[in-house]
XYZ file of C-alpha atoms in Angstrom:
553
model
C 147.804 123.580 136.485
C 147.667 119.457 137.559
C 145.211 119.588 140.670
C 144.379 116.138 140.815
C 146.253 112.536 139.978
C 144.078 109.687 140.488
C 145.238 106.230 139.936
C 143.114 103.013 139.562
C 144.800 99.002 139.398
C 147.815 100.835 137.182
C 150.910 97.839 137.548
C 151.551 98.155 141.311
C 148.995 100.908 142.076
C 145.518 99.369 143.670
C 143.918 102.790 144.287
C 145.602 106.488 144.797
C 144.579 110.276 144.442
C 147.762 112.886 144.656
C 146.528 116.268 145.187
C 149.459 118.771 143.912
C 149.630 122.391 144.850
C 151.501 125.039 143.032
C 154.705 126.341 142.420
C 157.433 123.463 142.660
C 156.301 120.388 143.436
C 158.759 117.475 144.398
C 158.509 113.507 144.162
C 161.175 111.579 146.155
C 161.442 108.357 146.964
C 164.107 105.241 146.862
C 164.795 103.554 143.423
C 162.478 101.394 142.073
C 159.623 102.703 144.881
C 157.453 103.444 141.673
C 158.137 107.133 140.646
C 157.907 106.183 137.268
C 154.636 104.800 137.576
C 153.190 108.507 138.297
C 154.520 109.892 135.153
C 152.763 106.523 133.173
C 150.149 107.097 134.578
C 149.983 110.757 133.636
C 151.402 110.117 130.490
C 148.259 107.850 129.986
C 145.784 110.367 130.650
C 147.861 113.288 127.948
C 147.571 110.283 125.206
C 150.511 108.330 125.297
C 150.336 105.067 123.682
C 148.035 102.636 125.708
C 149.728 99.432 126.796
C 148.210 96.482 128.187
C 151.415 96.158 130.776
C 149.956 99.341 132.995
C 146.903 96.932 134.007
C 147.300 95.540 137.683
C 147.962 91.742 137.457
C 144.815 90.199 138.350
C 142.248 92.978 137.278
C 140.325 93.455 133.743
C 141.196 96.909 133.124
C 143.125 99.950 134.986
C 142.468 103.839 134.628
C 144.351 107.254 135.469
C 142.271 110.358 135.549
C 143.743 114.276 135.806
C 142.298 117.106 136.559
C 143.525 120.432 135.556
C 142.685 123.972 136.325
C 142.741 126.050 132.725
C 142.690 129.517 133.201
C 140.802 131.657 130.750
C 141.971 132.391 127.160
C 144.592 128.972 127.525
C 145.055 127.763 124.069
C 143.758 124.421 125.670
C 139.887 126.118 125.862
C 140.241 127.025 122.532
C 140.520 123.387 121.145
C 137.879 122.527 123.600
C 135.172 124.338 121.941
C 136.576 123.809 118.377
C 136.418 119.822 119.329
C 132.772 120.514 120.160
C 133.582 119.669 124.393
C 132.677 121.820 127.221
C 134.552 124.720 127.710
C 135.129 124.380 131.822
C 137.626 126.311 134.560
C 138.034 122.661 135.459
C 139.209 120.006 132.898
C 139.476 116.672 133.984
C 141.136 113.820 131.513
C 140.187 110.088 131.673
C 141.939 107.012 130.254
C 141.039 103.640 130.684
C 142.895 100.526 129.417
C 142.061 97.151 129.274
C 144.323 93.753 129.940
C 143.605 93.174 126.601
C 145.345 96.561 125.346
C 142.260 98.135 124.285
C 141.187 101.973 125.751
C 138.727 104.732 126.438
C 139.223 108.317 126.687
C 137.072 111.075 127.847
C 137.334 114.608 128.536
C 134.666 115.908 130.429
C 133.264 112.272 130.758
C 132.743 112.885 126.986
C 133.980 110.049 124.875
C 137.282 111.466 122.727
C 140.022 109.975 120.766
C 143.341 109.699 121.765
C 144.911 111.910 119.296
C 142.570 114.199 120.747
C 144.187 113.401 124.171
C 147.742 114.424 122.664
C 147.025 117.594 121.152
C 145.385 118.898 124.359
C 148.346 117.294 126.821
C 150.865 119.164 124.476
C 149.275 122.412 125.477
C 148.560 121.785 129.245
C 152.019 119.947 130.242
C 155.435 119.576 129.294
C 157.697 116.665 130.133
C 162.019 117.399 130.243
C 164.254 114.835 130.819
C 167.365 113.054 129.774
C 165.818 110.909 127.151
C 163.600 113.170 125.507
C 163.577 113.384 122.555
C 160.042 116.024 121.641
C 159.947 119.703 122.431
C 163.122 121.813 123.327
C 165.022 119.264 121.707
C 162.692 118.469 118.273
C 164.744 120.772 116.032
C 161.008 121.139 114.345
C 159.593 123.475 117.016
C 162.445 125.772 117.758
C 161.455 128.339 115.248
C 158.179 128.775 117.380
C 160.296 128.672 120.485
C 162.220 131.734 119.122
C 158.883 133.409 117.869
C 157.917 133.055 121.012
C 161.172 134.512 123.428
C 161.208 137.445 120.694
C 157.556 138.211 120.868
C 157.282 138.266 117.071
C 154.378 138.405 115.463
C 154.772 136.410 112.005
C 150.653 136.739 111.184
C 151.651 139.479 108.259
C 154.387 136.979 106.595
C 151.696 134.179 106.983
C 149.421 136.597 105.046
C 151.912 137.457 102.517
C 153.066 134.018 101.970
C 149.349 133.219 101.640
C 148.783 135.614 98.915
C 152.381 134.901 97.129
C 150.521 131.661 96.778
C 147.381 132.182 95.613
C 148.758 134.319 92.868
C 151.221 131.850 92.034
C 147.832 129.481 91.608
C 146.234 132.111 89.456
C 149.101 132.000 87.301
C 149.394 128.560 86.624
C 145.317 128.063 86.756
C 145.154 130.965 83.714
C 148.251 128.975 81.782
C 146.966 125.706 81.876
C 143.100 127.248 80.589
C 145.356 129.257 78.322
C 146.990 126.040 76.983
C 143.813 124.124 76.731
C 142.154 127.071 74.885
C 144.804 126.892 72.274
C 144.233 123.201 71.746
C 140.573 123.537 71.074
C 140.935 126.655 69.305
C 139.450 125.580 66.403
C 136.729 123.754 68.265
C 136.184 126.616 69.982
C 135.765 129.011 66.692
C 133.182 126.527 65.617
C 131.010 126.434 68.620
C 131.219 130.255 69.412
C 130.126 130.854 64.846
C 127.521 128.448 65.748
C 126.152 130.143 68.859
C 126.348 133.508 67.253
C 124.363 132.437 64.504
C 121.625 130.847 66.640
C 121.477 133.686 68.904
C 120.001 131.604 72.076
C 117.956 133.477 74.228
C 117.158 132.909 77.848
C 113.368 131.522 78.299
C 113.263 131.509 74.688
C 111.789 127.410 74.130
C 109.578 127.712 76.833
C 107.973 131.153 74.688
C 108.371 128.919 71.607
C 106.969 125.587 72.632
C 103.726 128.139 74.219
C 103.427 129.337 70.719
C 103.505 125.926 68.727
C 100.756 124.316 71.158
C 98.316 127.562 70.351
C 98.911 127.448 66.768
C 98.433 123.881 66.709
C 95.381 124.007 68.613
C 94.090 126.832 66.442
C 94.941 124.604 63.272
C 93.143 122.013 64.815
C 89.445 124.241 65.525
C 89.898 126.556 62.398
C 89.143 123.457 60.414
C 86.204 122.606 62.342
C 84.932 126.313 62.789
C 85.172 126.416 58.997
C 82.487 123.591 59.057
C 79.964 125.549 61.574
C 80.238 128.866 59.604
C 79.371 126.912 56.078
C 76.645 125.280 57.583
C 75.544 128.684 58.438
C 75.448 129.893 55.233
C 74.278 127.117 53.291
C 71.504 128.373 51.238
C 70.606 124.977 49.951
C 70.609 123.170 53.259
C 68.417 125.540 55.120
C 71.263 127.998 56.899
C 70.477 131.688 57.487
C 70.223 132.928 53.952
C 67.360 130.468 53.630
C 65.692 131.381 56.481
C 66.032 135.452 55.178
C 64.792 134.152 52.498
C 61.938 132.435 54.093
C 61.105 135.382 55.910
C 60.737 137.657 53.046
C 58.247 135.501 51.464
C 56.560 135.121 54.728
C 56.562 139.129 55.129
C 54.495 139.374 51.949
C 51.895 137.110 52.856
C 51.230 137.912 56.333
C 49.487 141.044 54.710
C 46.721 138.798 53.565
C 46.937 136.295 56.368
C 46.949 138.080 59.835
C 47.274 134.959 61.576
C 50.970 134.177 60.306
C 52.139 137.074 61.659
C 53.536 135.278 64.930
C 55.082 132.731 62.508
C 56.690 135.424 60.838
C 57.880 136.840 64.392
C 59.541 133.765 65.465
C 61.595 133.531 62.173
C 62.464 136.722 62.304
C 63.940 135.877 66.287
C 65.818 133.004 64.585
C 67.637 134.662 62.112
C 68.356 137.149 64.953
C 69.764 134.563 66.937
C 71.698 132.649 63.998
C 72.763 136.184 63.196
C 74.581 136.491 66.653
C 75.746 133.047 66.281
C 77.268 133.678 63.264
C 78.735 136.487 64.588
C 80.529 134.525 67.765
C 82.017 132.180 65.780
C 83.659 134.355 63.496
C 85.027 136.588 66.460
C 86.618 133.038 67.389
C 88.171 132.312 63.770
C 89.710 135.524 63.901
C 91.169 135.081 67.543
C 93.342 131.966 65.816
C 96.508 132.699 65.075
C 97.563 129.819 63.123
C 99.659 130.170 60.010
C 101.533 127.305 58.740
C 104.621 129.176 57.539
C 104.748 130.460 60.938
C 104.437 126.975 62.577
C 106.833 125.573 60.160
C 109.228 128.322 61.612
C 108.813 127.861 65.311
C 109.060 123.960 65.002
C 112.174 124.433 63.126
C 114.131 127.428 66.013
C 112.523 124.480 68.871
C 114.746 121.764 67.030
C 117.532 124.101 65.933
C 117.624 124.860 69.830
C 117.415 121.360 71.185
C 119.556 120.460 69.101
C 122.351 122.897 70.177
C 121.400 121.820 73.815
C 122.070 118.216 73.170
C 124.917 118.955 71.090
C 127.270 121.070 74.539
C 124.897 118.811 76.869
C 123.481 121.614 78.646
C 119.774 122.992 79.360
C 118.372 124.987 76.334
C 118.068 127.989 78.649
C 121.348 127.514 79.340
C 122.845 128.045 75.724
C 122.891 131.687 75.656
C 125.189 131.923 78.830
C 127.719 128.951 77.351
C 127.305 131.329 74.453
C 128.906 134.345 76.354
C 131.406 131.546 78.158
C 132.772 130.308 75.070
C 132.812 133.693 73.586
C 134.872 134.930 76.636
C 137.154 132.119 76.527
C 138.043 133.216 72.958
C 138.455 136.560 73.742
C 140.681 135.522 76.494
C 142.716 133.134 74.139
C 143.350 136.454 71.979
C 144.624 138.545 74.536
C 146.085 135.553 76.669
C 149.640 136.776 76.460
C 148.751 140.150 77.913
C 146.448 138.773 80.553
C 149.328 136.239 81.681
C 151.302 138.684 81.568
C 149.701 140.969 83.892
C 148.879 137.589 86.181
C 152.975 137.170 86.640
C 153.620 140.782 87.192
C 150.770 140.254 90.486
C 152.745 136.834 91.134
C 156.437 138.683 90.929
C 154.651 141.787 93.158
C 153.539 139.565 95.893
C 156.408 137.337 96.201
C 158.306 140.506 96.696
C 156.062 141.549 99.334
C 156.831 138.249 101.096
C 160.297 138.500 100.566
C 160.837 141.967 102.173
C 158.592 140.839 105.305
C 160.559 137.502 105.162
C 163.712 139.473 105.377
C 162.853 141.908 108.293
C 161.672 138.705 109.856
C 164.964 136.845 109.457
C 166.359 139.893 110.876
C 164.448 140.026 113.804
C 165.298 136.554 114.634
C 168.975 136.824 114.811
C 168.878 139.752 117.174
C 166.778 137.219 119.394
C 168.911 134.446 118.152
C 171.672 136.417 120.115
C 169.507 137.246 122.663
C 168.712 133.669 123.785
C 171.935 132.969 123.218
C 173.257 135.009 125.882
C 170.567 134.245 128.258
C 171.329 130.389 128.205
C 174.886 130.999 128.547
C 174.295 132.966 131.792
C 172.706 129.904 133.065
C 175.387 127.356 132.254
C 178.179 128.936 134.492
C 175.970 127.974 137.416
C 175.088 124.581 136.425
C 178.807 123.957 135.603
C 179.056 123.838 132.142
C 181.186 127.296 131.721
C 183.075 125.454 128.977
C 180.344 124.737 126.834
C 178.793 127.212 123.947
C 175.091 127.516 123.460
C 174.735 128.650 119.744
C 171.072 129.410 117.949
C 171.595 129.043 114.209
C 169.454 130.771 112.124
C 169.880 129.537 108.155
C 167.872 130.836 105.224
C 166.283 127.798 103.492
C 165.900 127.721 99.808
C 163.013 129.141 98.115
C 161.255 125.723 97.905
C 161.519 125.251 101.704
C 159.787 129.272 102.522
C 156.077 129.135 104.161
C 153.972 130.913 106.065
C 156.207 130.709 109.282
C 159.265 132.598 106.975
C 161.984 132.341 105.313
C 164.697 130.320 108.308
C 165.735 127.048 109.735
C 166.304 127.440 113.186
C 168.206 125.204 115.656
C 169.650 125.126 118.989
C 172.741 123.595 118.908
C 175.709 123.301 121.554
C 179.735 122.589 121.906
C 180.260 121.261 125.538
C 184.177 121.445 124.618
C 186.011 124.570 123.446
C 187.293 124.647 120.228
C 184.712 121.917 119.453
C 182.238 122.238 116.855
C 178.541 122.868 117.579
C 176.012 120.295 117.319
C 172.176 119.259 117.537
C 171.451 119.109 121.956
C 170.521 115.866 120.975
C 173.720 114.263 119.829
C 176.508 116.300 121.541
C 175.885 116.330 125.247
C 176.093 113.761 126.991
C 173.187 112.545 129.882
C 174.225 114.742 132.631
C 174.806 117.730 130.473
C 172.082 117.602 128.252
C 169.269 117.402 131.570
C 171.137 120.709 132.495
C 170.885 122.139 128.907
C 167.501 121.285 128.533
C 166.843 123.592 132.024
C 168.681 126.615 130.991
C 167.116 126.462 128.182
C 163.917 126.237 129.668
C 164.252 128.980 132.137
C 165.801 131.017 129.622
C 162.223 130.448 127.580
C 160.193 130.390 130.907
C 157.742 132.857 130.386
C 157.057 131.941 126.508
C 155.403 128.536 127.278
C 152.145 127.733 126.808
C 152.191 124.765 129.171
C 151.177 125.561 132.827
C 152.631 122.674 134.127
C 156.168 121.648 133.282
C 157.603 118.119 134.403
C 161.353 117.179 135.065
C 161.740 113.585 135.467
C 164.985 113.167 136.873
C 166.726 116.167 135.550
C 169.665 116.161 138.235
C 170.705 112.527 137.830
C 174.575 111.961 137.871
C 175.008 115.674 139.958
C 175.304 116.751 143.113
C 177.059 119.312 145.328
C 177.010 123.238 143.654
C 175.486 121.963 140.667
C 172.184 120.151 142.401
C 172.061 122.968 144.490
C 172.109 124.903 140.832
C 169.833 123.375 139.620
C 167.295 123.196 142.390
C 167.571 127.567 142.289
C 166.410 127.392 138.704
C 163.410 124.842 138.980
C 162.244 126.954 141.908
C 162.844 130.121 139.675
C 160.609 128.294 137.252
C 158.178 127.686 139.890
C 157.127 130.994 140.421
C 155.519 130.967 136.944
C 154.135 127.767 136.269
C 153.683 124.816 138.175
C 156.544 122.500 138.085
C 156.927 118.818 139.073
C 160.002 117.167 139.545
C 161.463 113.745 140.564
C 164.514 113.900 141.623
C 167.071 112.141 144.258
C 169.327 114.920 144.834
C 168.100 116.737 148.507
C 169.419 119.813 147.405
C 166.563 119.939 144.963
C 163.838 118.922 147.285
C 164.999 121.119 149.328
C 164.044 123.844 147.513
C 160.014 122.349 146.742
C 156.991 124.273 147.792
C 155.630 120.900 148.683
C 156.935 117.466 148.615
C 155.422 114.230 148.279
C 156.904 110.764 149.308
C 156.358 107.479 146.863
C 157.366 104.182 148.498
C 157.404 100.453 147.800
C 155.838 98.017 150.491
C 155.525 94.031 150.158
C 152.169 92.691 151.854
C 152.222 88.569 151.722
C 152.679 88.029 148.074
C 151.637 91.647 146.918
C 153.850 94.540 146.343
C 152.083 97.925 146.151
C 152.959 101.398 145.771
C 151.534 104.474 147.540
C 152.349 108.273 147.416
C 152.474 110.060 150.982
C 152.590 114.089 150.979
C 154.834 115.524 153.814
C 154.764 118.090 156.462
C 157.704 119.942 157.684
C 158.392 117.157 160.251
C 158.477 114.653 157.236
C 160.172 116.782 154.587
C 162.786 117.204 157.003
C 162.840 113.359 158.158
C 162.488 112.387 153.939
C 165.694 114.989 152.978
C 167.976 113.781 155.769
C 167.230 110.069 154.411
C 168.017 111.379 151.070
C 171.538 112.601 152.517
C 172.688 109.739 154.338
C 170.890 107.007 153.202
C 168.172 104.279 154.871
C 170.081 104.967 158.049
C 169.167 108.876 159.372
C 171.554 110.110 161.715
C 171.514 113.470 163.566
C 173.908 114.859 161.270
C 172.096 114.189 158.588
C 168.579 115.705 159.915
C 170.840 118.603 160.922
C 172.074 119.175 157.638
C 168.547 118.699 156.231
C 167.710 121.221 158.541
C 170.003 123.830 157.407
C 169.067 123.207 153.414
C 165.427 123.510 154.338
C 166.075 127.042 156.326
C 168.513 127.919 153.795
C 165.907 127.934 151.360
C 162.966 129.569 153.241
């Protein structure tokens, strides 16, 4: 609900705050007192195009701000948090323009864009009138406005259509890989007889390229080793036979010379320690497990592998996996005709699915078509259109045209003649009658808004009598469930406002400015007796005022 309308240096408004209440609400005023200005200014602040004319003459920029009372679950909270705002029981909506036709907007006093602005205005008010040309009479959103009168849920279609399409996707996805199989096929036979015969494994170079660098770095000692162990048993150059041999001769003498005895025990420690010596290094030789066939082999799977890997442009680790791809893809290009097969009998099942929900849909939305139907027509008798014929067409649109919202076209359309044919609301009825269409209409679809605040600028132009008096019953009906503003000349309708509010026009030296006054009984009375007779108020007219106010309370 609108709590709050505040106004700043907006074409003839210096500075004003309107504080509406609920229920009906009612602007009045003469012609030309500014009325219109209001609804600009609110229009501003729900994201209407910003124009540099709304800035008072004189001043760099002008601003309208709105605050608005959202009660929990509103659809308008919801967009709140999925916009990443504040998620408040108040909301309060800021626009400010410049004289040079640039603007601001915050919600919140958080910086948003204007489309922003738009999106959340379409969910917190709606604006009726003789010239509009969005909501009831946008042929676009009357589906939803049926949905919505019939309480029908069309979440399970959505889901249906949803599936119907991915399916469909599937289908055409597993064709076009079908297609593109065939064209490589022979490609493809190549590279899956060369990956079978390679046999890629995963981890498989790192294992190799381990076992390459130890056999070349056993190649590389062995040699050297070899060295050290002939050195050892060089006879000729002194190595460990010699110094057996040594030792022997040494043994024999040491009998006859006592004293070499210690000589002999420190050879005989040497050729212990060679001994062990000789032993290490062998242990060493035989830990190398180099073998050039071997290495020949390795090198030759590491380049056979790389090769492969450059070849599909992939990791080498990666070539048993494309192995197994390119193997399935084969597979699947043999028994592509069954597996397509089975993918359009899934496609065929689903779309039937849809169908059959579509259907009971489309059924469900004639018997409300008919519904609505009569429910509009029992308010035209009262606004004085008993001639005309409300009609709600329901078509079935072709199968390129079905989506997630059904099967149907849906449009409110009207004859304001008998015997005439029906039309779009838009191009049949006239001014007068299409403000009155647009109300039945609306209280017919009163409670399946999700607006709390509806707005009828002018709605009773060109009527008076019975049919303001109409008219007026209805908006008030309509006020008992959502707040509704209207601005209207016709005192029969203001009459019937659970508060009113006063806009005039005053001219101070060479500046005209606007201002909004709200009225007690005393003034409502005063204000609908001006409205009946004019600037001049007589006694009869405050009399009759009188009566239209008590008729209504």
């Amino acid at each position: 609900m609108l709590t709050r309308l505040t106004i700043r240096d907006i074409v003839l408004i210096e500075a004003l705050t309107v504080e509406f209440a609920p229920g009906l609400c009612v602007l009045t005023g003469e012609t030309g007192a500014g009325k219109s200005i209001l609804l600009d200014a609110l229009g501003l602040t729900l994201g209407d195009r910003a124009d540099a004319g709304l800035v008072r003459a004189g001043v760099a920029q002008g601003s309208a701000s709105a605050s608005f009372e959202v009660p929990p679950g509103h659809a308008a909270r919801a967009l709140l948090r999925d916009s990443g705002l504040d998620d408040q029981d108040e909301l309060i909506i800021r626009r400010v323009v410049k004289a040079d036709g640039g603007s601001r907007a915050f919600v919140n006093d958080q910086p948003v864009s204007a489309a922003l602005l738009r999106d959340l205005g379409g969910l917190l008010v709606e604006v009726h009138g003789q010239h509009d040309e969005r909501g009831l009479l946008n042929p676009r959103g009357h589906r939803t406005l049926l949905d919505r009168f019939a309480r029908l849920d069309t979440a399970e279609v959505a889901r249906l259509h949803r599936d119907w399409a991915l399916a469909t996707q599937a289908l055409v996805d597993a064709e076009a890989a079908l297609a593109a199989d065939a064209r490589d096929r022979e490609w493809l036979d190549h590279a899956v007889d060369e990956l079978t015969r390679l046999k890629p494994l995963p981890g498989e170079e790192t294992a190799l390229a381990d076992a390459r660098q130890a056999m070349l770095k056993g190649e590389r000692l062995a040699g050297d080793l070899a060295l050290v162990t002939e050195h050892l048993s060089d006879t000729a150059h002194g190595g460990l036979p010699a110094l057996r041999q040594a030792a022997r001769r040494l043994e024999r003498l040491a009998t006859e010379a006592p004293d070499l005895a210690a000589a002999l025990q420190a050879l005989d420690a040497a050729i212990d320690a060679g001994t062990r010596a000789e032993d290490m290094v062998q242990a060493v030789v035989r830990t190398l497990t180099y073998d050039p066939a071997t290495l020949e082999a390795t090198e030759a799977r590491l380049f056979d592998l790389r090769g492969m890997a450059r070849k599909h442009k992939v990791a080498v680790d990666d070539l048993a996996a494309l192995a197994d791809q390119l193997a399935a893809r084969r597979a699947a290009l043999t028994e592509g005709e069954a597996g397509l097969a089975a993918l359009a009998r899934a496609r065929d099942a689903a779309r039937m699915a849809f169908e059959a929900a579509a259907a009971a849909l489309s059924q469900a939305r004639q018997a409300a078509a008919g519904a609505l139907d009569r429910a509009v027509m029992a308010e035209l008798a009262p606004l004085k259109l008993e001639a005309a014929r409300f009609a709600t067409v329901v078509e079935t649109l072709p199968p390129a045209q079905w989506g997630a919202e059904g099967a149907d076209r849906v449009e409110f359309t009207i004859a304001t003649n008998p015997g005439a044919s029906a039309g779009p609301l838009i191009k049949v009825a006239s001014g007068g009658e299409l403000s009155r269409f647009i109300l039945a209409l609306k209280v017919a679809l009163a409670a399946e808004g999700a607006a709390t605040t509806l707005i009828f600028d002018e709605i009773d132009r060109g009527v008076g009598g019975a049919v303001a008096a109409a008219i007026g019953e209805r908006l008030a009906r309509l006020g008992q469930s959502a707040q509704v503003l209207v601005v209207t000349h016709s005192p029969q309708v203001a009459a019937r406002g659970n508060a009113q509010w006063r806009i005039t026009k005053t001219t101070e030296a060479e500046s005209v400015r606007t201002s909004v006054a709200a009225l007690d009984a005393v003034a409502r009375r005063e204000e609908i007796a001006r409205m009946l007779s004019g600037d001049a108020v007589t006694p009869e007219a405050r009399a009759q005022a009188e009566r239209l106010l008590e008729g209504v309370l």
